[in-house]
Coordinates of C-alpha atoms and ligand atoms in Angstrom, one line a residue:
X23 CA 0.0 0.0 0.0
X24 CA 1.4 3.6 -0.5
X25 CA 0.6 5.7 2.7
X26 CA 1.6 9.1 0.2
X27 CA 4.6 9.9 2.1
X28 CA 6.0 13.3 1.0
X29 CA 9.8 13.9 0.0
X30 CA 11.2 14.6 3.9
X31 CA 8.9 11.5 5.7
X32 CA 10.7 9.5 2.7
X33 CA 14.0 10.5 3.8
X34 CA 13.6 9.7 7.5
X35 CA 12.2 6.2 6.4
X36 CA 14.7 5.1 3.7
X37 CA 17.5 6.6 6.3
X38 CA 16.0 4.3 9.1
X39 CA 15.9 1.6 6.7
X40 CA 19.4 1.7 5.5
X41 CA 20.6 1.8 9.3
X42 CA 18.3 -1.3 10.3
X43 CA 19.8 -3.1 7.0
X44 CA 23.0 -2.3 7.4
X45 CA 23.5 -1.9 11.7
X46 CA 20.7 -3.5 13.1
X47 CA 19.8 -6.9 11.0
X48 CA 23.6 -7.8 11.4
X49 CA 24.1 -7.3 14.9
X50 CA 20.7 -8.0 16.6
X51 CA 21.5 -11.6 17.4
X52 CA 24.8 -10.9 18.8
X53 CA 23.5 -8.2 21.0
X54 CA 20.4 -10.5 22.1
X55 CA 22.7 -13.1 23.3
X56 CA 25.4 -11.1 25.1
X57 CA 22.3 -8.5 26.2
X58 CA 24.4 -5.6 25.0
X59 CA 23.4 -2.1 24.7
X60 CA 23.4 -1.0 21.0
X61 CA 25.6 1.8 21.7
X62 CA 27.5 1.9 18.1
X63 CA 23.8 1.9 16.7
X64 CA 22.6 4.7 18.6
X65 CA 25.8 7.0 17.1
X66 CA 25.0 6.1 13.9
X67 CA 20.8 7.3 14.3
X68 CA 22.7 10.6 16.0
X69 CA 24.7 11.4 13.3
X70 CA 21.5 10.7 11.3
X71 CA 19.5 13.5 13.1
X72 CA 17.0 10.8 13.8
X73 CA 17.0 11.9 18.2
X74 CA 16.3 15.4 16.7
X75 CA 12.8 14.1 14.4
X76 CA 10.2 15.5 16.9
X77 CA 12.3 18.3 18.6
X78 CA 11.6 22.0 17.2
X79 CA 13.6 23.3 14.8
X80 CA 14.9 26.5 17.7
X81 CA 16.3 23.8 19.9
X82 CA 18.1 21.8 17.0
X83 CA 15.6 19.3 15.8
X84 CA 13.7 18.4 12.9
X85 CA 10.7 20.1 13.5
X86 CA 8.9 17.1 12.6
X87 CA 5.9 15.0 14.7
X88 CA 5.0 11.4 16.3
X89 CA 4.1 10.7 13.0
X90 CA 7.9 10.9 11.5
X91 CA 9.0 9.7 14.6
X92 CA 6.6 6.6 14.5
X93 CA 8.5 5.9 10.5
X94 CA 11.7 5.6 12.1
X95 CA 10.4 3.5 14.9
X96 CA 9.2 1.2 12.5
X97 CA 11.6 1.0 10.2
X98 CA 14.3 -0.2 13.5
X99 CA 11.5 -2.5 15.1
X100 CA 12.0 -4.1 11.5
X101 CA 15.1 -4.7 12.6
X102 CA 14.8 -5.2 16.3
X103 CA 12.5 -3.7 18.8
X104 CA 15.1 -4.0 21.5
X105 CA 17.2 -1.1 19.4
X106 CA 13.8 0.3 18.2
X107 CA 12.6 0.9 22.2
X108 CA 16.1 2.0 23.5
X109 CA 15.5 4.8 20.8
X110 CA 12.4 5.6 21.5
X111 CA 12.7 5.5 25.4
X112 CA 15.2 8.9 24.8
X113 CA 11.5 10.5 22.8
X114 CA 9.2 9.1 25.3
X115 CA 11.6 10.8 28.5
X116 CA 11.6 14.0 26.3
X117 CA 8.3 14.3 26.6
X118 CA 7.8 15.9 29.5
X119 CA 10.3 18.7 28.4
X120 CA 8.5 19.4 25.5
X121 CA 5.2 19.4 26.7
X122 CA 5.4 21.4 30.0
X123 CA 9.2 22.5 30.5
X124 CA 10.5 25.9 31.0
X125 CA 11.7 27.8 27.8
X126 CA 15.1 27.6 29.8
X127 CA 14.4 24.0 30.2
X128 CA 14.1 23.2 26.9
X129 CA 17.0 25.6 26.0
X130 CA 19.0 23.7 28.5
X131 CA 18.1 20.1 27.4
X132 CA 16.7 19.7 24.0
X133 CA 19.4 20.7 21.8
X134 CA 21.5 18.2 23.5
X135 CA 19.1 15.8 23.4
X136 CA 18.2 16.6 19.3
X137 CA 21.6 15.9 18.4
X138 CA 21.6 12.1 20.2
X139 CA 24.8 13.3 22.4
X140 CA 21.9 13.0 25.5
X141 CA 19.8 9.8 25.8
X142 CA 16.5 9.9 28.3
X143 CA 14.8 7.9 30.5
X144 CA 11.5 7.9 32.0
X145 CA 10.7 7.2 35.6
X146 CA 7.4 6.4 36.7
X147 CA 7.1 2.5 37.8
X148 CA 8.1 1.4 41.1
X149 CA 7.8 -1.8 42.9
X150 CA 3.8 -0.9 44.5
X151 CA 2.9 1.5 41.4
X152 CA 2.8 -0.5 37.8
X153 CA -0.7 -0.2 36.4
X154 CA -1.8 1.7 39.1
X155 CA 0.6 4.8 38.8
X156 CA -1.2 6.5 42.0
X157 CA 1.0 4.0 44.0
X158 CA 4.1 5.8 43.9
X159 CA 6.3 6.5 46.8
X160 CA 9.4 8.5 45.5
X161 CA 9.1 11.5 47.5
X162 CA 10.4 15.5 46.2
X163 CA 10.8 17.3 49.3
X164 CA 11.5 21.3 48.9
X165 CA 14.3 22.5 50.9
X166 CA 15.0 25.7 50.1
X167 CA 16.4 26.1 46.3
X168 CA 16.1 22.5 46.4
X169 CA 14.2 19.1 46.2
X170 CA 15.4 16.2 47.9
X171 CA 14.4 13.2 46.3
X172 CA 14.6 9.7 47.9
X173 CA 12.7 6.4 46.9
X174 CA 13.5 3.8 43.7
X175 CA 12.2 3.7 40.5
X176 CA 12.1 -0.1 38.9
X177 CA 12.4 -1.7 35.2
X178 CA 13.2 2.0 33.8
X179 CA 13.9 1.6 30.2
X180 CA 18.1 3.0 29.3
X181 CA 18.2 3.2 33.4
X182 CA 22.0 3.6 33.7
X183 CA 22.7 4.7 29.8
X184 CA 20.4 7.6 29.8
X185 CA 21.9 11.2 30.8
X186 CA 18.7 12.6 31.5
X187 CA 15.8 11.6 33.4
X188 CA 12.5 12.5 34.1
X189 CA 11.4 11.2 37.3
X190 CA 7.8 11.5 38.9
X191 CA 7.7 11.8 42.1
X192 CA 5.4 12.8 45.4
X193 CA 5.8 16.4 46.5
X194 CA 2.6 16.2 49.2
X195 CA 0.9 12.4 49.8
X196 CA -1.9 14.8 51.4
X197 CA -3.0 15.7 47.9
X198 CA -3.2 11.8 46.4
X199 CA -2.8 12.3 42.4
X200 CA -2.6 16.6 42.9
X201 CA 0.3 15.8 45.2
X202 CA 2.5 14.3 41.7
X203 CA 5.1 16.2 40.2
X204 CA 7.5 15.5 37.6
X205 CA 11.5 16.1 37.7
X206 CA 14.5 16.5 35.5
X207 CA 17.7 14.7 37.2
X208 CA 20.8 14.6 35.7
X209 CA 23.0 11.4 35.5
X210 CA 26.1 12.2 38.1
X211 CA 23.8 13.9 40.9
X212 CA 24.9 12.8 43.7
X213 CA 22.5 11.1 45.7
X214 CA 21.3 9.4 42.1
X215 CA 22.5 5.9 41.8
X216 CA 21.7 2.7 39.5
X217 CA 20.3 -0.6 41.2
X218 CA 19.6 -4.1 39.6
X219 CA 19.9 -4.3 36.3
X220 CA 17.2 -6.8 34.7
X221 CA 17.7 -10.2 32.6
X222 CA 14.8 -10.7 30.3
X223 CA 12.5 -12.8 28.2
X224 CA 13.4 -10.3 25.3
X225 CA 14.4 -7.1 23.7
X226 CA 17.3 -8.2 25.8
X227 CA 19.9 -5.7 23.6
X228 CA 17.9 -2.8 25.5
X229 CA 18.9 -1.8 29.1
X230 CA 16.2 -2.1 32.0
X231 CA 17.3 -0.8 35.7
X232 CA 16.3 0.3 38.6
X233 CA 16.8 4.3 39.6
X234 CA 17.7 5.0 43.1
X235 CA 17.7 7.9 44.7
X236 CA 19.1 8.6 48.1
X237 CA 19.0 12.2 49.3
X238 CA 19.3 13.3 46.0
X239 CA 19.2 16.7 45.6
X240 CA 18.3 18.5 42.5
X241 CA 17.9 22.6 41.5
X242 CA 14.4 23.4 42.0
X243 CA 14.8 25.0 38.5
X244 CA 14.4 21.5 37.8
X245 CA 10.8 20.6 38.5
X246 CA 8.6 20.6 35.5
X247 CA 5.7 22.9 35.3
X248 CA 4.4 23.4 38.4
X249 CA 4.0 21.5 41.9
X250 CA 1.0 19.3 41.4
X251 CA 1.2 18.7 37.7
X252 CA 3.1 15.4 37.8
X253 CA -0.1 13.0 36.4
X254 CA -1.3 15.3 34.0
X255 CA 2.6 15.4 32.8
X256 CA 2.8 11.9 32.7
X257 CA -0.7 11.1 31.1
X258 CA -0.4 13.5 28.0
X259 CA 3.5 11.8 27.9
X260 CA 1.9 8.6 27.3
X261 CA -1.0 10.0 25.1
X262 CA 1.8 11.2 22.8
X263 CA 4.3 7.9 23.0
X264 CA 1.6 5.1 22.7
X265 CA 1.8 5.4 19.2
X266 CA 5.5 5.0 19.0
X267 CA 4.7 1.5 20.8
X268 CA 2.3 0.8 18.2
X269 CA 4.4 1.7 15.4
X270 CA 7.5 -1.1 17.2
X271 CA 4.8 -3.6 17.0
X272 CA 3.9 -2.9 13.2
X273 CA 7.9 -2.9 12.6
X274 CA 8.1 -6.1 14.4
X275 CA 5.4 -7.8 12.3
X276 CA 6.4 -7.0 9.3
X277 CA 10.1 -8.2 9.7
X278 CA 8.3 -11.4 11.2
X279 CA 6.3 -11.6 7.9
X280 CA 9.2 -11.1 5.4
X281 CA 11.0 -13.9 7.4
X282 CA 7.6 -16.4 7.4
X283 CA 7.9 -15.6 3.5
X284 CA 11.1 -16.0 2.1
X285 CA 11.6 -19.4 4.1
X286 CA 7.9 -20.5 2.8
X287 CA 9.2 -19.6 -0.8
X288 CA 12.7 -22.2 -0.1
X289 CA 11.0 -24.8 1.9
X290 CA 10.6 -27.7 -0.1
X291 CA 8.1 -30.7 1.0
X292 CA 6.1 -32.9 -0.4
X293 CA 7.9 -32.0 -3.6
X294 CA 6.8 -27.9 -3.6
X295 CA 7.0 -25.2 -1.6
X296 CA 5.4 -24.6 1.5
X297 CA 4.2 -21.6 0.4
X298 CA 2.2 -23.3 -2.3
X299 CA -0.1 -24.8 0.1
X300 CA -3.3 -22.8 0.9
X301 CA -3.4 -23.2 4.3
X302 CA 0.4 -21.4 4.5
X303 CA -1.4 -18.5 2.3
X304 CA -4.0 -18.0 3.9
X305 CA -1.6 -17.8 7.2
X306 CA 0.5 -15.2 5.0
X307 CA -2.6 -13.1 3.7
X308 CA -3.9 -12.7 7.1
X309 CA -0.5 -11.8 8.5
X310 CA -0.1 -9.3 5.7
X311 CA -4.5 -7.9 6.1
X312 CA -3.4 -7.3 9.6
X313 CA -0.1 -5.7 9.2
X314 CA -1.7 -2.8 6.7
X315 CA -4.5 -2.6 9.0
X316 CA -2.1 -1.8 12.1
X317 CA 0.2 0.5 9.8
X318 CA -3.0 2.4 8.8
X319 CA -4.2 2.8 12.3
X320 CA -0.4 3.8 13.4
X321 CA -0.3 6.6 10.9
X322 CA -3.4 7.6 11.5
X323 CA -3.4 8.5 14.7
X324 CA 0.0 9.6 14.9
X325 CA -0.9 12.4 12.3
X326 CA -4.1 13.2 14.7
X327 CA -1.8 13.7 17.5
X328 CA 0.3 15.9 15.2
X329 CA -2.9 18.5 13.9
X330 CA -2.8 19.1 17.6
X331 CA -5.8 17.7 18.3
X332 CA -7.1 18.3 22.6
X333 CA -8.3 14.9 23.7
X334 CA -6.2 12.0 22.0
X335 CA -6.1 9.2 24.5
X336 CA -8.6 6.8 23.4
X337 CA -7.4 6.9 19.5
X338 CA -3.6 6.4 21.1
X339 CA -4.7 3.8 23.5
X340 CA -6.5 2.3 20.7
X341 CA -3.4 2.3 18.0
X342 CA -1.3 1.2 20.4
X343 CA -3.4 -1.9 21.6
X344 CA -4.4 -3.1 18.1
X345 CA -0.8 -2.9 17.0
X346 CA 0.6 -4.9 19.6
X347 CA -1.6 -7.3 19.3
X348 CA -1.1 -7.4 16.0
X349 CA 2.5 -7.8 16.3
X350 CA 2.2 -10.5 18.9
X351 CA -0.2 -12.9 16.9
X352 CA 2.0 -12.1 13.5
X353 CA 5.6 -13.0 15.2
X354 CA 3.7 -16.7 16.3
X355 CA 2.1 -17.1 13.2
X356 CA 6.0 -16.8 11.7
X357 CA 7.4 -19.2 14.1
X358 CA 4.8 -21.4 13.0
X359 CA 5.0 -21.1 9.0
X360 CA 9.0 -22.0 10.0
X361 CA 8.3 -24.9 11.8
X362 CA 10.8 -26.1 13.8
X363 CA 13.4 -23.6 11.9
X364 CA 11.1 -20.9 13.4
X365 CA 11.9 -22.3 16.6
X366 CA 15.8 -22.5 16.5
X367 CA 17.9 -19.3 17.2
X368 CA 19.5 -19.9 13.5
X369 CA 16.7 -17.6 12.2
X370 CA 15.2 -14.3 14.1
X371 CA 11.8 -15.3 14.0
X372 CA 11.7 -16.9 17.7
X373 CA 13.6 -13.2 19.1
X374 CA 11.2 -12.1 17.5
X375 CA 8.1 -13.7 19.6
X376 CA 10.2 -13.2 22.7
X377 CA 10.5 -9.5 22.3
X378 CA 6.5 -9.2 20.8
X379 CA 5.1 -9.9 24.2
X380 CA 6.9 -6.8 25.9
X381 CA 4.7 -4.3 23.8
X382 CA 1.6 -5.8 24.9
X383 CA 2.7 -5.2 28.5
X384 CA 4.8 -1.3 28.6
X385 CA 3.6 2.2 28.7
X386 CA 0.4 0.5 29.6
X387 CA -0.5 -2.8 29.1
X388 CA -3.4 -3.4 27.1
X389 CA -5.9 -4.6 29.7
X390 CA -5.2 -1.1 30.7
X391 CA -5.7 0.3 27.0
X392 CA -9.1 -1.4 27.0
X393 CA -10.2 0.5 30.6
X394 CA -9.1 3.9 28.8
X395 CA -11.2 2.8 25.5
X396 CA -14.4 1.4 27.7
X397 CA -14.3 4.8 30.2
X398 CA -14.0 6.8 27.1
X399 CA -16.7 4.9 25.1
X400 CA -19.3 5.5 28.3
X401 CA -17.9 9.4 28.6
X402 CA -19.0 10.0 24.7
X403 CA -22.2 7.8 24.6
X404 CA -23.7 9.8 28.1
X405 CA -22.9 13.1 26.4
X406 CA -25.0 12.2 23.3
X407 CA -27.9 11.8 25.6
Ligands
FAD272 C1 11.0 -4.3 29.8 C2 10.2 -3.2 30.5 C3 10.5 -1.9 30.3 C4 9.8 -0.9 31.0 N1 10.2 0.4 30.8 C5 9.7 1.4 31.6 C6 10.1 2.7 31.6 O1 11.0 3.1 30.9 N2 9.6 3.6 32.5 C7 8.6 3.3 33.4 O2 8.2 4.1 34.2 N3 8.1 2.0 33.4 C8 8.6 1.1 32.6 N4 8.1 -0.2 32.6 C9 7.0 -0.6 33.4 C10 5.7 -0.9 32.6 O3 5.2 0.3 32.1 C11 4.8 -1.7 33.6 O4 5.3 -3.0 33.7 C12 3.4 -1.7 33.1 O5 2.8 -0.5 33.2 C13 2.5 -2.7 33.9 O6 2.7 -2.7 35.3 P1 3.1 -4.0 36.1 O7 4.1 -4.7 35.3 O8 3.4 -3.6 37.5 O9 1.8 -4.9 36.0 P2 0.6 -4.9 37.1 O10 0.0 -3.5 37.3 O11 1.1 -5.6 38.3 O12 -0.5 -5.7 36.4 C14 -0.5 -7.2 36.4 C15 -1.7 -7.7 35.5 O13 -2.9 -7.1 36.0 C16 -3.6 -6.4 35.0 N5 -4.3 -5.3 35.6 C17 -3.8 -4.4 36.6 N6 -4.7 -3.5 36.8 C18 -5.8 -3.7 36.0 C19 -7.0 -3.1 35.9 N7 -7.4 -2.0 36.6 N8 -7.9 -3.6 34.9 C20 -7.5 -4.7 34.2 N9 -6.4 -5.4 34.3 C21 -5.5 -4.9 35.3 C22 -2.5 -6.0 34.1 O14 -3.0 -5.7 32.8 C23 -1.6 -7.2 34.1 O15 -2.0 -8.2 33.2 C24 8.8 -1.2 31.9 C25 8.5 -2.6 32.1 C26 9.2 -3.6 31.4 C27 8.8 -5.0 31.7

């Protein structure tokens, strides 16, 4: 299908591209098995411009939207999500920034972060606050020109290879969700160290850690926005990255596809290909139906969020679930059409189901997607009474 691109959205693509054919495919298995950081891949997306796609022109970027962003994302999740999501993680902790920061924030931190010499992290999840992000315990106390912030932030994606972070945390338990507030806190601060460091089912290239922070104090020209803000911060963050998620699970399925298809084509039994047999087309076709299907939603969407649009949660929180599950049935379906190749770490397909499962499960998992859709669903059909 041809999604009309125009001349600069075809340059970011066909630059992703070449990196995931040339970087990505090569390494990915390598850096699976040794759970490496991709840290050679990351210079060359820098030297790219690809950290700068979203990020306004007057702080160094692109001046592009989610929408550019989400074509790059694909194009690496092609490749491998676990690159794809350590590159994403940088957009998803700039968020905040962008959003709600300071003009002197965003001075201070985006160029920086444009050019790819910065990578971010986001810090919401702790041990009692996963789906239930009113759980946190991280406290922000003000001392003067100061907050102090103590408490431990767990499975925080490029926890320990991130320079910046942007950490949520409580600034008065009195308030429950008004009492939130969100924080920029620089790699080095003392007080700010890195705990376990996680071994995982997949996207096992990408770094997963644990913040912690021990009478950490930070400028109180760090806080973002205002005291109080922290959810809101953090809700139209995730509003704007879902689709990013979605757009690593319609990258991830269509590498899964191209794999299921060129080893149908060679596979010889009962004298033909496998791909000659229905039931393996009809396998591939439905693959393929629900690949477009995802990619339509994903672009979609993305270019909603980028016309600015107020209230985008429900159409991110549906791209993002549909896409993921998308991603998730496609990569077993491709182990499947391989057969017990699909199943041997000689070909990427089974890496490939390993690291689906994760998007069904981060930045919200999809139970949690539905709840968004179903609240929003009974919010629109009560006001057309
Ligand atoms: C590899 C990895 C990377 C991550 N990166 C980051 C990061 O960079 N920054 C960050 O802040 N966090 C990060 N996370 C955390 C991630 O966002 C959470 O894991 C996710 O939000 C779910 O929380 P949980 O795992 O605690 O599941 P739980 O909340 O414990 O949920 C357990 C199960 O119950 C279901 N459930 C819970 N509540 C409801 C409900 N109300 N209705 C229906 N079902 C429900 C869930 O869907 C799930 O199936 C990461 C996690 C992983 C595994």
């Amino acid at each position: 299908m041809d999604y009309l691109l125009n001349e600069d959205q075809l340059m970011i693509r066909d630059l992703a591209r070449k990196i995931t054919d040339e970087r990505v495919i090569p390494t990915r298995a390598e850096l699976d098995e040794k759970e490496e950081f991709p840290h050679e891949i990351m210079k060359a997306l820098a030297q790219s411009d690809m950290f700068g796609i979203y990020i306004p022109e007057e702080y160094g970027g692109l001046g592009k939207g989610s929408f550019e962003l989400c074509l790059a994302v694909e194009e690496i999740s092609r490749g491998c999500i676990g690159v794809a999501v350590s590159f994403a993680a940088s957009a998803l902790g700039t968020y905040p920034i962008l959003l709600y920061g300071s003009k002197d924030q965003k001075l201070k931190f985006l160029p920086d972060i444009a050019s790819g010499k910065n990578l971010v992290a986001f810090g919401l999840t702790e041990a009692n606050a996963g789906s239930d992000a009113s759980g946190i315990q991280t406290t922000a106390v003000k001392d003067n020109d100061h907050y102090i912030l103590n408490g431990t932030k767990q499975w925080i994606t490029n926890g320990s290879v991130a320079d910046i972070y942007t950490v949520i945390a409580l600034t008065d338990k009195s308030k429950g969700p008004r009492g939130v507030s969100a924080f920029i806190v620089e790699k080095g601060t003392p007080g700010f160290t890195f705990g376990k460091k996680e071994k995982k089912m997949g996207i096992r290239t990408s770094t997963t850690c644990e913040l912690v922070f021990n009478d950490c104090r930070i400028p109180k020209e760090n806080l973002i926005d205002r005291e109080g803000t922290g959810f809101l911060v953090t809700m139209k963050t995730l509003d704007m990255s879902r689709t990013g998620v979605g757009a690593q699970g319609v990258g991830l399925a269509q590498g899964a596809f191209e794999e299921a298809v060129n080893f149908a084509r060679k596979r010889i039994q009962f004298e033909k290909p496998v791909i000659s047999f229905q039931a393996v087309q009809h396998m591939l076709a439905d693959m393929n139906i629900q690949i477009e299907a995802a990619r339509s939603l994903i672009y979609s969407v993305s270019r909603f969020i980028d016309s600015g649009a107020n209230n985008v949660s429900k159409a991110s929180a549906i791209a993002k679930t549909f896409a993921t599950d998308v991603a998730m049935r496609v990569a077993v379906d491709a182990v499947q059409i391989m057969g017990g190749s699909g199943y041997m770490r000689d070909y990427p397909v089974e890496k490939m189901m390993r690291d689906a499962k994760i998007l069904q499960i981060y930045e919200g998992t999809n139970q949690i997607q539905r709840n968004v859709i179903g609240q929003a669903i009974i919010k629109e059909f009560a006001r057309k009474k």
